[in-house]
Amino acid sequence: MPCGDPDDAERREAPEPRAASGPPRRRWRGPIGTWPAVGLTLAVLVAANLAVHYGRGPLGLVTAVVASALLLGVLHWAGGTRADAGLAPGTLGRGARWALALIGLVGVVYLAGALLPETRPLFEDRRHDGMGAGELALRVLVLVPVGTVLLEEVAFRGVLYGLVCRAHGAFRATAVSSLLFGLWHVLPSLHLATAKPALTEVFGDSAAGAALAVVAAVLFTAAAGVLFCELRRRSGSLLAPMGLHWAVNAFGYVAGFLLP
Protein backbone atom coordinates (compact mmCIF):
# COMPACT_ATOMS: atom_id res chain seq x y z
CA MET A 1 0.00 0.00 0.00
CA PRO A 2 1.60 3.31 -0.99
CA CYS A 3 1.76 6.28 1.32
CA GLY A 4 -0.48 8.21 -1.03
CA ASP A 5 0.48 11.64 0.34
CA PRO A 6 -0.02 14.58 -2.06
CA ASP A 7 2.60 17.22 -2.84
CA ASP A 8 5.32 14.64 -3.17
CA ALA A 9 7.55 17.23 -4.79
CA GLU A 10 8.06 18.83 -1.39
CA ARG A 11 9.79 15.77 -0.02
CA ARG A 12 13.52 15.38 -0.04
CA GLU A 13 14.07 11.83 -1.18
CA ALA A 14 16.39 9.93 -3.48
CA PRO A 15 15.73 6.56 -5.12
CA GLU A 16 18.25 3.85 -4.47
CA PRO A 17 19.29 1.38 -7.18
CA ARG A 18 16.51 -0.98 -8.19
CA ALA A 19 16.78 -4.44 -6.74
CA ALA A 20 16.48 -7.55 -8.84
CA SER A 21 12.72 -7.43 -8.37
CA GLY A 22 10.28 -4.96 -6.89
CA PRO A 23 10.15 -1.16 -6.82
CA PRO A 24 13.16 0.96 -5.91
CA ARG A 25 13.59 1.60 -2.21
CA ARG A 26 13.66 5.14 -0.92
CA ARG A 27 15.96 6.62 1.66
CA TRP A 28 15.90 9.76 3.76
CA ARG A 29 18.29 12.60 3.22
CA GLY A 30 18.82 13.62 6.82
CA PRO A 31 21.40 13.45 9.60
CA ILE A 32 19.60 10.49 11.20
CA GLY A 33 17.84 7.49 9.72
CA THR A 34 14.25 6.34 10.03
CA TRP A 35 14.51 3.99 12.99
CA PRO A 36 16.82 6.19 15.10
CA ALA A 37 14.25 8.96 14.52
CA VAL A 38 11.47 6.58 15.59
CA GLY A 39 13.42 5.72 18.74
CA LEU A 40 13.92 9.39 19.56
CA THR A 41 10.21 9.98 18.96
CA LEU A 42 9.34 7.21 21.42
CA ALA A 43 11.65 8.69 24.05
CA VAL A 44 9.87 12.05 23.74
CA LEU A 45 6.48 10.34 23.94
CA VAL A 46 7.33 8.35 27.07
CA ALA A 47 8.44 11.52 28.85
CA ALA A 48 5.36 13.39 27.61
CA ASN A 49 2.98 10.61 28.69
CA LEU A 50 4.36 10.63 32.22
CA ALA A 51 4.27 14.42 32.41
CA VAL A 52 0.71 14.65 31.12
CA HIS A 53 -0.58 11.84 33.34
CA TYR A 54 1.10 12.82 36.61
CA GLY A 55 1.41 16.57 36.06
CA ARG A 56 -0.94 19.15 37.51
CA GLY A 57 -2.30 22.46 36.30
CA PRO A 58 -1.11 23.82 32.97
CA LEU A 59 1.79 21.33 32.78
CA GLY A 60 -0.20 19.08 30.44
CA LEU A 61 -0.83 21.87 27.94
CA VAL A 62 2.78 23.04 28.02
CA THR A 63 3.97 19.46 27.61
CA ALA A 64 1.68 18.90 24.63
CA VAL A 65 2.88 22.01 22.80
CA VAL A 66 6.57 21.48 23.56
CA ALA A 67 6.47 17.76 22.75
CA SER A 68 4.66 18.42 19.45
CA ALA A 69 7.32 20.93 18.45
CA LEU A 70 10.11 18.53 19.42
CA LEU A 71 8.55 15.70 17.43
CA LEU A 72 8.19 17.83 14.32
CA GLY A 73 11.82 18.77 14.83
CA VAL A 74 12.78 15.08 14.90
CA LEU A 75 10.93 14.53 11.62
CA HIS A 76 12.71 17.48 10.03
CA TRP A 77 16.06 16.26 11.38
CA ALA A 78 15.41 12.91 9.70
CA GLY A 79 14.81 14.63 6.37
CA GLY A 80 11.02 14.81 6.51
CA THR A 81 8.83 17.66 5.32
CA ARG A 82 5.43 19.12 6.07
CA ALA A 83 3.89 16.66 3.61
CA ASP A 84 5.32 13.73 5.57
CA ALA A 85 3.61 15.12 8.68
CA GLY A 86 0.31 15.60 6.85
CA LEU A 87 0.69 19.38 6.98
CA ALA A 88 1.43 20.27 3.36
CA PRO A 89 -0.29 23.60 2.53
CA GLY A 90 -1.96 22.12 -0.55
CA THR A 91 -3.81 19.50 1.52
CA LEU A 92 -5.11 21.67 4.37
CA GLY A 93 -8.30 22.71 2.60
CA ARG A 94 -9.23 19.13 1.79
CA GLY A 95 -8.34 18.05 5.31
CA ALA A 96 -10.51 20.79 6.80
CA ARG A 97 -13.49 19.64 4.70
CA TRP A 98 -12.97 16.06 5.86
CA ALA A 99 -12.73 17.28 9.47
CA LEU A 100 -15.96 19.29 9.31
CA ALA A 101 -17.86 16.39 7.77
CA LEU A 102 -16.58 13.97 10.41
CA ILE A 103 -17.40 16.37 13.25
CA GLY A 104 -20.96 16.63 11.96
CA LEU A 105 -21.25 12.84 11.66
CA VAL A 106 -19.99 12.27 15.20
CA GLY A 107 -22.40 14.90 16.50
CA VAL A 108 -25.35 13.10 14.92
CA VAL A 109 -24.22 9.71 16.27
CA TYR A 110 -23.72 11.07 19.79
CA LEU A 111 -27.11 12.82 19.75
CA ALA A 112 -28.85 9.64 18.66
CA GLY A 113 -26.97 7.57 21.23
CA ALA A 114 -27.81 9.98 24.03
CA LEU A 115 -31.51 9.99 23.15
CA LEU A 116 -31.92 6.23 22.88
CA PRO A 117 -32.60 4.55 26.26
CA GLU A 118 -30.57 1.48 25.25
CA THR A 119 -27.35 3.42 24.62
CA ARG A 120 -27.77 6.35 27.01
CA PRO A 121 -25.99 4.62 29.95
CA LEU A 122 -22.82 4.39 27.84
CA PHE A 123 -22.34 8.15 28.22
CA GLU A 124 -22.43 8.10 32.03
CA ASP A 125 -19.02 8.92 33.52
CA ARG A 126 -18.28 9.58 37.19
CA ARG A 127 -15.37 11.80 36.16
CA HIS A 128 -17.99 14.38 35.08
CA ASP A 129 -19.52 14.64 38.56
CA GLY A 130 -19.41 18.21 39.80
CA MET A 131 -18.20 19.60 36.47
CA GLY A 132 -19.47 23.11 35.81
CA ALA A 133 -20.13 24.85 32.52
CA GLY A 134 -16.82 26.73 32.74
CA GLU A 135 -14.79 23.56 33.21
CA LEU A 136 -16.70 21.91 30.37
CA ALA A 137 -15.83 24.79 28.05
CA LEU A 138 -12.19 24.60 29.15
CA ARG A 139 -12.03 20.91 28.39
CA VAL A 140 -13.83 21.10 25.04
CA LEU A 141 -12.11 24.22 23.70
CA VAL A 142 -8.62 24.00 25.24
CA LEU A 143 -7.68 20.77 26.98
CA VAL A 144 -9.01 18.39 24.32
CA PRO A 145 -7.76 20.19 21.18
CA VAL A 146 -4.38 21.22 22.62
CA GLY A 147 -3.64 18.79 25.43
CA THR A 148 -4.90 15.68 23.65
CA VAL A 149 -5.57 16.03 19.93
CA LEU A 150 -2.57 18.19 18.98
CA LEU A 151 0.03 16.01 20.66
CA GLU A 152 -1.46 12.63 19.77
CA GLU A 153 -2.15 13.44 16.14
CA VAL A 154 1.22 15.10 15.54
CA ALA A 155 2.94 12.17 17.25
CA PHE A 156 1.09 9.17 15.86
CA ARG A 157 -0.49 10.21 12.55
CA GLY A 158 2.05 12.90 11.78
CA VAL A 159 5.61 12.08 12.80
CA LEU A 160 5.52 8.32 13.43
CA TYR A 161 3.30 7.62 10.45
CA GLY A 162 5.38 9.87 8.22
CA LEU A 163 8.70 8.36 9.28
CA VAL A 164 7.68 4.73 8.81
CA CYS A 165 5.54 5.34 5.72
CA ARG A 166 8.36 6.90 3.74
CA ALA A 167 10.66 3.97 4.46
CA HIS A 168 8.27 1.00 4.52
CA GLY A 169 4.86 2.04 3.17
CA ALA A 170 1.47 2.88 4.61
CA PHE A 171 0.62 -0.64 5.83
CA ARG A 172 3.59 -0.88 8.18
CA ALA A 173 3.24 2.78 9.15
CA THR A 174 -0.38 2.15 10.15
CA ALA A 175 0.58 -0.94 12.17
CA VAL A 176 3.41 0.77 14.06
CA SER A 177 1.47 3.98 14.69
CA SER A 178 -1.72 2.22 15.82
CA LEU A 179 0.02 -0.23 18.15
CA LEU A 180 1.91 2.56 19.86
CA PHE A 181 -1.25 4.67 20.01
CA GLY A 182 -2.94 1.85 21.88
CA LEU A 183 -0.06 1.53 24.36
CA TRP A 184 -0.10 5.30 24.87
CA HIS A 185 -3.49 4.85 26.59
CA VAL A 186 -2.35 2.43 29.29
CA LEU A 187 -1.90 5.12 31.96
CA PRO A 188 -5.13 7.03 31.17
CA SER A 189 -7.08 3.74 31.36
CA LEU A 190 -5.93 2.58 34.79
CA HIS A 191 -9.17 3.69 36.51
CA LEU A 192 -11.48 3.40 33.55
CA ALA A 193 -13.45 0.42 34.88
CA THR A 194 -14.54 2.31 38.00
CA ALA A 195 -15.07 5.67 36.28
CA LYS A 196 -17.73 4.49 33.83
CA PRO A 197 -20.67 2.57 35.35
CA ALA A 198 -21.33 0.70 32.10
CA LEU A 199 -17.79 -0.69 32.19
CA THR A 200 -17.99 -1.48 35.91
CA GLU A 201 -20.90 -3.81 35.14
CA VAL A 202 -18.76 -5.61 32.56
CA PHE A 203 -15.35 -5.76 34.26
CA GLY A 204 -16.26 -5.34 37.93
CA ASP A 205 -14.23 -3.31 40.42
CA SER A 206 -11.50 -5.86 41.16
CA ALA A 207 -7.84 -5.60 40.20
CA ALA A 208 -8.34 -8.25 37.53
CA GLY A 209 -11.29 -6.33 36.13
CA ALA A 210 -9.24 -3.14 36.04
CA ALA A 211 -6.47 -4.95 34.15
CA LEU A 212 -8.96 -6.33 31.62
CA ALA A 213 -10.40 -2.84 31.14
CA VAL A 214 -6.92 -1.51 30.38
CA VAL A 215 -6.32 -4.27 27.82
CA ALA A 216 -9.69 -3.55 26.22
CA ALA A 217 -8.91 0.18 26.10
CA VAL A 218 -5.53 -0.49 24.45
CA LEU A 219 -7.13 -2.74 21.81
CA PHE A 220 -9.94 -0.28 21.19
CA THR A 221 -7.65 2.73 20.81
CA ALA A 222 -5.28 0.74 18.59
CA ALA A 223 -8.26 -0.04 16.33
CA ALA A 224 -9.21 3.63 16.40
CA GLY A 225 -5.63 4.42 15.43
CA VAL A 226 -6.06 2.33 12.28
CA LEU A 227 -9.10 4.43 11.34
CA PHE A 228 -7.23 7.67 12.06
CA CYS A 229 -4.29 6.53 9.92
CA GLU A 230 -6.61 5.68 7.05
CA LEU A 231 -8.18 9.12 7.27
CA ARG A 232 -4.70 10.62 7.22
CA ARG A 233 -3.77 8.55 4.15
CA ARG A 234 -6.93 9.14 2.18
CA SER A 235 -7.17 12.87 2.85
CA GLY A 236 -3.42 13.48 2.75
CA SER A 237 -3.91 15.83 5.72
CA LEU A 238 -3.53 15.59 9.47
CA LEU A 239 -6.64 17.77 9.86
CA ALA A 240 -8.98 14.90 9.02
CA PRO A 241 -8.04 12.63 11.96
CA MET A 242 -7.70 15.73 14.14
CA GLY A 243 -11.33 16.63 13.47
CA LEU A 244 -12.63 13.15 14.24
CA HIS A 245 -10.43 12.84 17.33
CA TRP A 246 -11.63 16.16 18.74
CA ALA A 247 -15.28 15.39 18.05
CA VAL A 248 -15.20 11.99 19.76
CA ASN A 249 -13.53 13.35 22.90
CA ALA A 250 -15.26 16.73 23.10
CA PHE A 251 -18.78 15.50 22.40
CA GLY A 252 -18.22 12.75 24.96
CA TYR A 253 -17.65 15.44 27.60
CA VAL A 254 -20.71 17.36 26.42
CA ALA A 255 -22.94 14.29 26.51
CA GLY A 256 -21.69 13.26 29.96
CA PHE A 257 -22.27 16.78 31.25
CA LEU A 258 -25.78 17.20 29.87
CA LEU A 259 -27.16 13.78 30.73
CA PRO A 260 -28.51 13.40 34.30
Coordinates of C-alpha atoms in Angstrom, one line a residue:
M1 CA 0.0 0.0 0.0
P2 CA 1.6 3.3 -1.0
C3 CA 1.8 6.3 1.3
G4 CA -0.5 8.2 -1.0
D5 CA 0.5 11.6 0.3
P6 CA 0.0 14.6 -2.1
D7 CA 2.6 17.2 -2.8
D8 CA 5.3 14.6 -3.2
A9 CA 7.5 17.2 -4.8
E10 CA 8.1 18.8 -1.4
R11 CA 9.8 15.8 0.0
R12 CA 13.5 15.4 0.0
E13 CA 14.1 11.8 -1.2
A14 CA 16.4 9.9 -3.5
P15 CA 15.7 6.6 -5.1
E16 CA 18.3 3.8 -4.5
P17 CA 19.3 1.4 -7.2
R18 CA 16.5 -1.0 -8.2
A19 CA 16.8 -4.4 -6.7
A20 CA 16.5 -7.5 -8.8
S21 CA 12.7 -7.4 -8.4
G22 CA 10.3 -5.0 -6.9
P23 CA 10.1 -1.2 -6.8
P24 CA 13.2 1.0 -5.9
R25 CA 13.6 1.6 -2.2
R26 CA 13.7 5.1 -0.9
R27 CA 16.0 6.6 1.7
W28 CA 15.9 9.8 3.8
R29 CA 18.3 12.6 3.2
G30 CA 18.8 13.6 6.8
P31 CA 21.4 13.5 9.6
I32 CA 19.6 10.5 11.2
G33 CA 17.8 7.5 9.7
T34 CA 14.2 6.3 10.0
W35 CA 14.5 4.0 13.0
P36 CA 16.8 6.2 15.1
A37 CA 14.3 9.0 14.5
V38 CA 11.5 6.6 15.6
G39 CA 13.4 5.7 18.7
L40 CA 13.9 9.4 19.6
T41 CA 10.2 10.0 19.0
L42 CA 9.3 7.2 21.4
A43 CA 11.6 8.7 24.1
V44 CA 9.9 12.1 23.7
L45 CA 6.5 10.3 23.9
V46 CA 7.3 8.3 27.1
A47 CA 8.4 11.5 28.8
A48 CA 5.4 13.4 27.6
N49 CA 3.0 10.6 28.7
L50 CA 4.4 10.6 32.2
A51 CA 4.3 14.4 32.4
V52 CA 0.7 14.6 31.1
H53 CA -0.6 11.8 33.3
Y54 CA 1.1 12.8 36.6
G55 CA 1.4 16.6 36.1
R56 CA -0.9 19.2 37.5
G57 CA -2.3 22.5 36.3
P58 CA -1.1 23.8 33.0
L59 CA 1.8 21.3 32.8
G60 CA -0.2 19.1 30.4
L61 CA -0.8 21.9 27.9
V62 CA 2.8 23.0 28.0
T63 CA 4.0 19.5 27.6
A64 CA 1.7 18.9 24.6
V65 CA 2.9 22.0 22.8
V66 CA 6.6 21.5 23.6
A67 CA 6.5 17.8 22.8
S68 CA 4.7 18.4 19.5
A69 CA 7.3 20.9 18.4
L70 CA 10.1 18.5 19.4
L71 CA 8.6 15.7 17.4
L72 CA 8.2 17.8 14.3
G73 CA 11.8 18.8 14.8
V74 CA 12.8 15.1 14.9
L75 CA 10.9 14.5 11.6
H76 CA 12.7 17.5 10.0
W77 CA 16.1 16.3 11.4
A78 CA 15.4 12.9 9.7
G79 CA 14.8 14.6 6.4
G80 CA 11.0 14.8 6.5
T81 CA 8.8 17.7 5.3
R82 CA 5.4 19.1 6.1
A83 CA 3.9 16.7 3.6
D84 CA 5.3 13.7 5.6
A85 CA 3.6 15.1 8.7
G86 CA 0.3 15.6 6.8
L87 CA 0.7 19.4 7.0
A88 CA 1.4 20.3 3.4
P89 CA -0.3 23.6 2.5
G90 CA -2.0 22.1 -0.5
T91 CA -3.8 19.5 1.5
L92 CA -5.1 21.7 4.4
G93 CA -8.3 22.7 2.6
R94 CA -9.2 19.1 1.8
G95 CA -8.3 18.0 5.3
A96 CA -10.5 20.8 6.8
R97 CA -13.5 19.6 4.7
W98 CA -13.0 16.1 5.9
A99 CA -12.7 17.3 9.5
L100 CA -16.0 19.3 9.3
A101 CA -17.9 16.4 7.8
L102 CA -16.6 14.0 10.4
I103 CA -17.4 16.4 13.3
G104 CA -21.0 16.6 12.0
L105 CA -21.3 12.8 11.7
V106 CA -20.0 12.3 15.2
G107 CA -22.4 14.9 16.5
V108 CA -25.4 13.1 14.9
V109 CA -24.2 9.7 16.3
Y110 CA -23.7 11.1 19.8
L111 CA -27.1 12.8 19.8
A112 CA -28.9 9.6 18.7
G113 CA -27.0 7.6 21.2
A114 CA -27.8 10.0 24.0
L115 CA -31.5 10.0 23.1
L116 CA -31.9 6.2 22.9
P117 CA -32.6 4.5 26.3
E118 CA -30.6 1.5 25.3
T119 CA -27.4 3.4 24.6
R120 CA -27.8 6.4 27.0
P121 CA -26.0 4.6 30.0
L122 CA -22.8 4.4 27.8
F123 CA -22.3 8.1 28.2
E124 CA -22.4 8.1 32.0
D125 CA -19.0 8.9 33.5
R126 CA -18.3 9.6 37.2
R127 CA -15.4 11.8 36.2
H128 CA -18.0 14.4 35.1
D129 CA -19.5 14.6 38.6
G130 CA -19.4 18.2 39.8
M131 CA -18.2 19.6 36.5
G132 CA -19.5 23.1 35.8
A133 CA -20.1 24.9 32.5
G134 CA -16.8 26.7 32.7
E135 CA -14.8 23.6 33.2
L136 CA -16.7 21.9 30.4
A137 CA -15.8 24.8 28.0
L138 CA -12.2 24.6 29.2
R139 CA -12.0 20.9 28.4
V140 CA -13.8 21.1 25.0
L141 CA -12.1 24.2 23.7
V142 CA -8.6 24.0 25.2
L143 CA -7.7 20.8 27.0
V144 CA -9.0 18.4 24.3
P145 CA -7.8 20.2 21.2
V146 CA -4.4 21.2 22.6
G147 CA -3.6 18.8 25.4
T148 CA -4.9 15.7 23.7
V149 CA -5.6 16.0 19.9
L150 CA -2.6 18.2 19.0
L151 CA 0.0 16.0 20.7
E152 CA -1.5 12.6 19.8
E153 CA -2.1 13.4 16.1
V154 CA 1.2 15.1 15.5
A155 CA 2.9 12.2 17.2
F156 CA 1.1 9.2 15.9
R157 CA -0.5 10.2 12.6
G158 CA 2.1 12.9 11.8
V159 CA 5.6 12.1 12.8
L160 CA 5.5 8.3 13.4
Y161 CA 3.3 7.6 10.4
G162 CA 5.4 9.9 8.2
L163 CA 8.7 8.4 9.3
V164 CA 7.7 4.7 8.8
C165 CA 5.5 5.3 5.7
R166 CA 8.4 6.9 3.7
A167 CA 10.7 4.0 4.5
H168 CA 8.3 1.0 4.5
G169 CA 4.9 2.0 3.2
A170 CA 1.5 2.9 4.6
F171 CA 0.6 -0.6 5.8
R172 CA 3.6 -0.9 8.2
A173 CA 3.2 2.8 9.2
T174 CA -0.4 2.1 10.2
A175 CA 0.6 -0.9 12.2
V176 CA 3.4 0.8 14.1
S177 CA 1.5 4.0 14.7
S178 CA -1.7 2.2 15.8
L179 CA 0.0 -0.2 18.1
L180 CA 1.9 2.6 19.9
F181 CA -1.2 4.7 20.0
G182 CA -2.9 1.9 21.9
L183 CA -0.1 1.5 24.4
W184 CA -0.1 5.3 24.9
H185 CA -3.5 4.8 26.6
V186 CA -2.3 2.4 29.3
L187 CA -1.9 5.1 32.0
P188 CA -5.1 7.0 31.2
S189 CA -7.1 3.7 31.4
L190 CA -5.9 2.6 34.8
H191 CA -9.2 3.7 36.5
L192 CA -11.5 3.4 33.6
A193 CA -13.4 0.4 34.9
T194 CA -14.5 2.3 38.0
A195 CA -15.1 5.7 36.3
K196 CA -17.7 4.5 33.8
P197 CA -20.7 2.6 35.4
A198 CA -21.3 0.7 32.1
L199 CA -17.8 -0.7 32.2
T200 CA -18.0 -1.5 35.9
E201 CA -20.9 -3.8 35.1
V202 CA -18.8 -5.6 32.6
F203 CA -15.4 -5.8 34.3
G204 CA -16.3 -5.3 37.9
D205 CA -14.2 -3.3 40.4
S206 CA -11.5 -5.9 41.2
A207 CA -7.8 -5.6 40.2
A208 CA -8.3 -8.3 37.5
G209 CA -11.3 -6.3 36.1
A210 CA -9.2 -3.1 36.0
A211 CA -6.5 -4.9 34.1
L212 CA -9.0 -6.3 31.6
A213 CA -10.4 -2.8 31.1
V214 CA -6.9 -1.5 30.4
V215 CA -6.3 -4.3 27.8
A216 CA -9.7 -3.5 26.2
A217 CA -8.9 0.2 26.1
V218 CA -5.5 -0.5 24.5
L219 CA -7.1 -2.7 21.8
F220 CA -9.9 -0.3 21.2
T221 CA -7.6 2.7 20.8
A222 CA -5.3 0.7 18.6
A223 CA -8.3 0.0 16.3
A224 CA -9.2 3.6 16.4
G225 CA -5.6 4.4 15.4
V226 CA -6.1 2.3 12.3
L227 CA -9.1 4.4 11.3
F228 CA -7.2 7.7 12.1
C229 CA -4.3 6.5 9.9
E230 CA -6.6 5.7 7.1
L231 CA -8.2 9.1 7.3
R232 CA -4.7 10.6 7.2
R233 CA -3.8 8.5 4.2
R234 CA -6.9 9.1 2.2
S235 CA -7.2 12.9 2.9
G236 CA -3.4 13.5 2.8
S237 CA -3.9 15.8 5.7
L238 CA -3.5 15.6 9.5
L239 CA -6.6 17.8 9.9
A240 CA -9.0 14.9 9.0
P241 CA -8.0 12.6 12.0
M242 CA -7.7 15.7 14.1
G243 CA -11.3 16.6 13.5
L244 CA -12.6 13.2 14.2
H245 CA -10.4 12.8 17.3
W246 CA -11.6 16.2 18.7
A247 CA -15.3 15.4 18.0
V248 CA -15.2 12.0 19.8
N249 CA -13.5 13.3 22.9
A250 CA -15.3 16.7 23.1
F251 CA -18.8 15.5 22.4
G252 CA -18.2 12.7 25.0
Y253 CA -17.7 15.4 27.6
V254 CA -20.7 17.4 26.4
A255 CA -22.9 14.3 26.5
G256 CA -21.7 13.3 30.0
F257 CA -22.3 16.8 31.3
L258 CA -25.8 17.2 29.9
L259 CA -27.2 13.8 30.7
P260 CA -28.5 13.4 34.3

